[in-house]
JSON list of C-alpha atoms in Angstrom, two decimals:
[
{"chain": "A", "resi": 9, "resn": "MET", "atom": "CA", "xyz": [-30.10, 10.04, 19.79]},
{"chain": "A", "resi": 10, "resn": "CYS", "atom": "CA", "xyz": [-29.97, 13.54, 21.31]},
{"chain": "A", "resi": 11, "resn": "ARG", "atom": "CA", "xyz": [-27.28, 14.57, 23.74]},
{"chain": "A", "resi": 12, "resn": "PHE", "atom": "CA", "xyz": [-27.79, 17.13, 26.46]},
{"chain": "A", "resi": 13, "resn": "GLN", "atom": "CA", "xyz": [-25.07, 19.24, 27.91]},
{"chain": "A", "resi": 14, "resn": "VAL", "atom": "CA", "xyz": [-25.78, 20.91, 31.22]},
{"chain": "A", "resi": 15, "resn": "LEU", "atom": "CA", "xyz": [-23.97, 24.16, 31.89]},
{"chain": "A", "resi": 16, "resn": "ARG", "atom": "CA", "xyz": [-23.90, 25.56, 35.40]},
{"chain": "A", "resi": 17, "resn": "ARG", "atom": "CA", "xyz": [-22.87, 29.09, 36.10]},
{"chain": "A", "resi": 18, "resn": "ALA", "atom": "CA", "xyz": [-22.99, 30.98, 39.35]},
{"chain": "A", "resi": 19, "resn": "VAL", "atom": "CA", "xyz": [-24.51, 34.42, 39.08]},
{"chain": "A", "resi": 20, "resn": "PRO", "atom": "CA", "xyz": [-24.53, 36.46, 42.29]},
{"chain": "A", "resi": 21, "resn": "GLY", "atom": "CA", "xyz": [-27.37, 35.00, 44.32]},
{"chain": "A", "resi": 22, "resn": "PHE", "atom": "CA", "xyz": [-28.47, 32.51, 41.63]},
{"chain": "A", "resi": 23, "resn": "LEU", "atom": "CA", "xyz": [-27.38, 29.26, 40.09]},
{"chain": "A", "resi": 24, "resn": "VAL", "atom": "CA", "xyz": [-28.20, 29.28, 36.41]},
{"chain": "A", "resi": 25, "resn": "ILE", "atom": "CA", "xyz": [-28.62, 25.91, 34.72]},
{"chain": "A", "resi": 26, "resn": "VAL", "atom": "CA", "xyz": [-28.82, 25.80, 30.96]},
{"chain": "A", "resi": 27, "resn": "ALA", "atom": "CA", "xyz": [-29.45, 22.62, 29.02]},
{"chain": "A", "resi": 28, "resn": "ALA", "atom": "CA", "xyz": [-28.26, 22.63, 25.46]},
{"chain": "A", "resi": 29, "resn": "ALA", "atom": "CA", "xyz": [-29.56, 19.89, 23.19]},
{"chain": "A", "resi": 30, "resn": "ALA", "atom": "CA", "xyz": [-27.65, 18.65, 20.19]},
{"chain": "A", "resi": 31, "resn": "CYS", "atom": "CA", "xyz": [-29.26, 16.17, 17.81]},
{"chain": "A", "resi": 32, "resn": "GLY", "atom": "CA", "xyz": [-26.59, 15.46, 15.21]},
{"chain": "A", "resi": 33, "resn": "PRO", "atom": "CA", "xyz": [-24.33, 18.53, 15.16]},
{"chain": "A", "resi": 34, "resn": "VAL", "atom": "CA", "xyz": [-24.07, 20.20, 11.77]},
{"chain": "A", "resi": 35, "resn": "ASP", "atom": "CA", "xyz": [-21.07, 22.04, 10.32]},
{"chain": "A", "resi": 36, "resn": "SER", "atom": "CA", "xyz": [-21.09, 25.08, 8.02]},
{"chain": "A", "resi": 37, "resn": "ALA", "atom": "CA", "xyz": [-21.72, 22.87, 4.99]},
{"chain": "A", "resi": 38, "resn": "GLY", "atom": "CA", "xyz": [-24.88, 21.40, 6.51]},
{"chain": "A", "resi": 39, "resn": "ILE", "atom": "CA", "xyz": [-23.18, 18.03, 6.96]},
{"chain": "A", "resi": 40, "resn": "SER", "atom": "CA", "xyz": [-23.72, 16.00, 10.13]},
{"chain": "A", "resi": 41, "resn": "ALA", "atom": "CA", "xyz": [-20.47, 15.76, 12.03]},
{"chain": "A", "resi": 42, "resn": "ASN", "atom": "CA", "xyz": [-19.48, 12.71, 14.04]},
{"chain": "A", "resi": 43, "resn": "GLN", "atom": "CA", "xyz": [-16.78, 14.03, 16.35]},
{"chain": "A", "resi": 44, "resn": "LEU", "atom": "CA", "xyz": [-15.51, 17.10, 18.07]},
{"chain": "A", "resi": 45, "resn": "LEU", "atom": "CA", "xyz": [-11.72, 17.37, 17.92]},
{"chain": "A", "resi": 46, "resn": "ASN", "atom": "CA", "xyz": [-9.66, 20.44, 18.82]},
{"chain": "A", "resi": 47, "resn": "GLY", "atom": "CA", "xyz": [-12.87, 22.48, 18.70]},
{"chain": "A", "resi": 48, "resn": "ALA", "atom": "CA", "xyz": [-13.58, 21.45, 15.11]},
{"chain": "A", "resi": 49, "resn": "GLN", "atom": "CA", "xyz": [-16.48, 19.27, 14.04]},
{"chain": "A", "resi": 50, "resn": "VAL", "atom": "CA", "xyz": [-14.97, 16.47, 11.97]},
{"chain": "A", "resi": 51, "resn": "THR", "atom": "CA", "xyz": [-16.99, 15.47, 8.91]},
{"chain": "A", "resi": 52, "resn": "GLU", "atom": "CA", "xyz": [-17.03, 11.92, 7.55]},
{"chain": "A", "resi": 53, "resn": "ILE", "atom": "CA", "xyz": [-15.69, 11.87, 4.00]},
{"chain": "A", "resi": 54, "resn": "GLN", "atom": "CA", "xyz": [-18.69, 9.95, 2.67]},
{"chain": "A", "resi": 55, "resn": "ALA", "atom": "CA", "xyz": [-20.95, 12.84, 3.80]},
{"chain": "A", "resi": 56, "resn": "ILE", "atom": "CA", "xyz": [-19.23, 15.22, 1.37]},
{"chain": "A", "resi": 57, "resn": "ALA", "atom": "CA", "xyz": [-21.20, 13.65, -1.50]},
{"chain": "A", "resi": 58, "resn": "GLN", "atom": "CA", "xyz": [-24.32, 15.44, -0.24]},
{"chain": "A", "resi": 59, "resn": "THR", "atom": "CA", "xyz": [-22.79, 18.95, -0.20]},
{"chain": "A", "resi": 60, "resn": "GLY", "atom": "CA", "xyz": [-24.06, 19.99, -3.63]},
{"chain": "A", "resi": 61, "resn": "ASP", "atom": "CA", "xyz": [-22.05, 22.16, -5.99]},
{"chain": "A", "resi": 62, "resn": "ARG", "atom": "CA", "xyz": [-21.44, 25.12, -3.69]},
{"chain": "A", "resi": 63, "resn": "PRO", "atom": "CA", "xyz": [-18.06, 25.52, -1.94]},
{"chain": "A", "resi": 64, "resn": "SER", "atom": "CA", "xyz": [-18.22, 24.74, 1.78]},
{"chain": "A", "resi": 65, "resn": "THR", "atom": "CA", "xyz": [-15.75, 24.54, 4.67]},
{"chain": "A", "resi": 66, "resn": "VAL", "atom": "CA", "xyz": [-15.16, 21.15, 6.30]},
{"chain": "A", "resi": 67, "resn": "TYR", "atom": "CA", "xyz": [-12.82, 19.58, 8.84]},
{"chain": "A", "resi": 68, "resn": "LEU", "atom": "CA", "xyz": [-11.54, 16.13, 7.87]},
{"chain": "A", "resi": 69, "resn": "GLN", "atom": "CA", "xyz": [-9.48, 13.58, 9.75]},
{"chain": "A", "resi": 70, "resn": "GLY", "atom": "CA", "xyz": [-7.91, 10.58, 8.10]},
{"chain": "A", "resi": 71, "resn": "THR", "atom": "CA", "xyz": [-4.89, 8.75, 6.76]},
{"chain": "A", "resi": 72, "resn": "VAL", "atom": "CA", "xyz": [-2.96, 9.69, 3.64]},
{"chain": "A", "resi": 73, "resn": "SER", "atom": "CA", "xyz": [-3.47, 6.73, 1.28]},
{"chain": "A", "resi": 74, "resn": "ASP", "atom": "CA", "xyz": [-2.13, 8.10, -2.04]},
{"chain": "A", "resi": 75, "resn": "ARG", "atom": "CA", "xyz": [-0.46, 11.21, -3.43]},
{"chain": "A", "resi": 76, "resn": "ALA", "atom": "CA", "xyz": [0.34, 12.89, -6.72]},
{"chain": "A", "resi": 77, "resn": "PRO", "atom": "CA", "xyz": [2.36, 15.88, -7.91]},
{"chain": "A", "resi": 78, "resn": "LEU", "atom": "CA", "xyz": [0.45, 18.48, -9.95]},
{"chain": "A", "resi": 79, "resn": "LEU", "atom": "CA", "xyz": [1.66, 21.26, -12.23]},
{"chain": "A", "resi": 80, "resn": "SER", "atom": "CA", "xyz": [0.80, 23.88, -9.63]},
{"chain": "A", "resi": 81, "resn": "GLY", "atom": "CA", "xyz": [0.81, 22.22, -6.23]},
{"chain": "A", "resi": 82, "resn": "HIS", "atom": "CA", "xyz": [0.19, 18.69, -4.99]},
{"chain": "A", "resi": 83, "resn": "ALA", "atom": "CA", "xyz": [-2.66, 16.29, -4.30]},
{"chain": "A", "resi": 84, "resn": "TYR", "atom": "CA", "xyz": [-3.04, 13.55, -1.74]},
{"chain": "A", "resi": 85, "resn": "GLN", "atom": "CA", "xyz": [-5.87, 11.16, -1.00]},
{"chain": "A", "resi": 86, "resn": "LEU", "atom": "CA", "xyz": [-7.27, 11.27, 2.53]},
{"chain": "A", "resi": 87, "resn": "GLN", "atom": "CA", "xyz": [-9.11, 8.19, 3.80]},
{"chain": "A", "resi": 88, "resn": "ASP", "atom": "CA", "xyz": [-11.29, 7.66, 6.86]},
{"chain": "A", "resi": 89, "resn": "GLY", "atom": "CA", "xyz": [-13.60, 4.79, 7.85]},
{"chain": "A", "resi": 90, "resn": "SER", "atom": "CA", "xyz": [-16.33, 6.05, 5.50]},
{"chain": "A", "resi": 91, "resn": "GLY", "atom": "CA", "xyz": [-14.46, 6.74, 2.26]},
{"chain": "A", "resi": 92, "resn": "ARG", "atom": "CA", "xyz": [-11.68, 8.73, 0.61]},
{"chain": "A", "resi": 93, "resn": "ILE", "atom": "CA", "xyz": [-11.27, 12.05, -1.18]},
{"chain": "A", "resi": 94, "resn": "TRP", "atom": "CA", "xyz": [-8.51, 13.92, -3.02]},
{"chain": "A", "resi": 95, "resn": "VAL", "atom": "CA", "xyz": [-7.08, 16.96, -1.25]},
{"chain": "A", "resi": 96, "resn": "ILE", "atom": "CA", "xyz": [-5.30, 19.70, -3.23]},
{"chain": "A", "resi": 97, "resn": "THR", "atom": "CA", "xyz": [-2.50, 21.54, -1.40]},
{"chain": "A", "resi": 98, "resn": "THR", "atom": "CA", "xyz": [0.26, 24.05, -2.06]},
{"chain": "A", "resi": 99, "resn": "ARG", "atom": "CA", "xyz": [2.23, 22.62, 0.87]},
{"chain": "A", "resi": 100, "resn": "GLU", "atom": "CA", "xyz": [4.71, 19.75, 0.79]},
{"chain": "A", "resi": 101, "resn": "LEU", "atom": "CA", "xyz": [3.15, 16.34, 0.13]},
{"chain": "A", "resi": 102, "resn": "PRO", "atom": "CA", "xyz": [2.59, 14.30, 3.30]},
{"chain": "A", "resi": 103, "resn": "ASP", "atom": "CA", "xyz": [4.00, 10.82, 3.77]},
{"chain": "A", "resi": 104, "resn": "LEU", "atom": "CA", "xyz": [1.85, 7.80, 2.98]},
{"chain": "A", "resi": 105, "resn": "GLY", "atom": "CA", "xyz": [0.20, 6.60, 6.19]},
{"chain": "A", "resi": 106, "resn": "GLU", "atom": "CA", "xyz": [0.41, 10.01, 7.89]},
{"chain": "A", "resi": 107, "resn": "GLU", "atom": "CA", "xyz": [-2.64, 10.89, 10.00]},
{"chain": "A", "resi": 108, "resn": "ARG", "atom": "CA", "xyz": [-4.02, 14.39, 9.38]},
{"chain": "A", "resi": 109, "resn": "LEU", "atom": "CA", "xyz": [-6.69, 16.70, 10.68]},
{"chain": "A", "resi": 110, "resn": "ILE", "atom": "CA", "xyz": [-7.29, 19.44, 8.12]},
{"chain": "A", "resi": 111, "resn": "GLN", "atom": "CA", "xyz": [-9.56, 22.35, 7.37]},
{"chain": "A", "resi": 112, "resn": "GLY", "atom": "CA", "xyz": [-10.50, 22.68, 3.73]},
{"chain": "A", "resi": 113, "resn": "THR", "atom": "CA", "xyz": [-13.01, 23.88, 1.19]},
{"chain": "A", "resi": 114, "resn": "VAL", "atom": "CA", "xyz": [-15.10, 21.34, -0.72]},
{"chain": "A", "resi": 115, "resn": "ARG", "atom": "CA", "xyz": [-15.03, 22.04, -4.45]},
{"chain": "A", "resi": 116, "resn": "TYR", "atom": "CA", "xyz": [-16.77, 20.39, -7.38]},
{"chain": "A", "resi": 117, "resn": "GLN", "atom": "CA", "xyz": [-15.23, 20.00, -10.83]},
{"chain": "A", "resi": 118, "resn": "SER", "atom": "CA", "xyz": [-17.80, 19.36, -13.54]},
{"chain": "A", "resi": 119, "resn": "ILE", "atom": "CA", "xyz": [-16.71, 16.90, -16.25]},
{"chain": "A", "resi": 120, "resn": "PRO", "atom": "CA", "xyz": [-19.47, 16.46, -18.86]},
{"chain": "A", "resi": 121, "resn": "VAL", "atom": "CA", "xyz": [-18.82, 13.49, -21.17]},
{"chain": "A", "resi": 122, "resn": "SER", "atom": "CA", "xyz": [-21.29, 12.50, -23.91]},
{"chain": "A", "resi": 123, "resn": "GLY", "atom": "CA", "xyz": [-24.21, 14.07, -22.07]},
{"chain": "A", "resi": 124, "resn": "GLN", "atom": "CA", "xyz": [-23.28, 12.47, -18.74]},
{"chain": "A", "resi": 125, "resn": "GLU", "atom": "CA", "xyz": [-21.94, 14.30, -15.71]},
{"chain": "A", "resi": 126, "resn": "LEU", "atom": "CA", "xyz": [-18.78, 12.59, -14.45]},
{"chain": "A", "resi": 127, "resn": "GLY", "atom": "CA", "xyz": [-17.71, 15.42, -12.14]},
{"chain": "A", "resi": 128, "resn": "GLU", "atom": "CA", "xyz": [-15.93, 14.89, -8.86]},
{"chain": "A", "resi": 129, "resn": "ARG", "atom": "CA", "xyz": [-15.69, 16.58, -5.48]},
{"chain": "A", "resi": 130, "resn": "PHE", "atom": "CA", "xyz": [-12.32, 17.35, -3.93]},
{"chain": "A", "resi": 131, "resn": "VAL", "atom": "CA", "xyz": [-11.05, 19.40, -1.00]},
{"chain": "A", "resi": 132, "resn": "GLU", "atom": "CA", "xyz": [-8.79, 22.42, -1.25]},
{"chain": "A", "resi": 133, "resn": "GLU", "atom": "CA", "xyz": [-6.65, 22.34, 1.90]},
{"chain": "A", "resi": 134, "resn": "THR", "atom": "CA", "xyz": [-6.62, 25.64, 3.80]},
{"chain": "A", "resi": 135, "resn": "GLN", "atom": "CA", "xyz": [-4.97, 24.55, 7.04]},
{"chain": "A", "resi": 136, "resn": "VAL", "atom": "CA", "xyz": [-3.31, 21.49, 8.59]},
{"chain": "A", "resi": 137, "resn": "LEU", "atom": "CA", "xyz": [-4.54, 21.43, 12.19]},
{"chain": "A", "resi": 138, "resn": "GLN", "atom": "CA", "xyz": [-2.87, 18.24, 13.39]},
{"chain": "A", "resi": 139, "resn": "ARG", "atom": "CA", "xyz": [-0.56, 15.62, 11.96]},
{"chain": "A", "resi": 140, "resn": "SER", "atom": "CA", "xyz": [0.89, 12.35, 13.21]},
{"chain": "A", "resi": 141, "resn": "PRO", "atom": "CA", "xyz": [3.81, 10.78, 11.40]},
{"chain": "A", "resi": 142, "resn": "ALA", "atom": "CA", "xyz": [3.31, 7.48, 9.65]},
{"chain": "A", "resi": 143, "resn": "LYS", "atom": "CA", "xyz": [5.06, 4.33, 10.77]},
{"chain": "A", "resi": 144, "resn": "ASN", "atom": "CA", "xyz": [7.54, 3.21, 8.09]},
{"chain": "A", "resi": 145, "resn": "ALA", "atom": "CA", "xyz": [6.76, 6.38, 6.10]},
{"chain": "A", "resi": 146, "resn": "ARG", "atom": "CA", "xyz": [7.64, 6.78, 2.44]},
{"chain": "A", "resi": 147, "resn": "ARG", "atom": "CA", "xyz": [8.87, 10.30, 1.71]},
{"chain": "A", "resi": 148, "resn": "ALA", "atom": "CA", "xyz": [6.90, 12.59, -0.56]},
{"chain": "A", "resi": 149, "resn": "LEU", "atom": "CA", "xyz": [7.49, 12.54, -4.31]}
]
């Protein structure tokens, strides 16, 4: 369903009315966004599967459901109502259950095994825009 936003602006002697239609807003990755939060269109995690192999910027909001230390950095799993995805970060690992709004770049790692493609998409965190502490949080590894 389309939404219309009416903007009214007074120009000397005139009232200008502009109607802007939005039928499923789309972010820079070409993914339909479902919310507008802090000026950022938030993408559902399940929609990342349709991004293809090219890197693209997304805004994700969800709960930290798992985490893992890496040799160079950290990884945590972010979960929303549509799915979950691993997020790679150079920052400190968040607590389990912490709510986060992040900006990141979708990446694809190809893993060919016996002629089959078992690759996976993940997000490289570029910025933490908002965070809410978890109740009964477990500290990072």
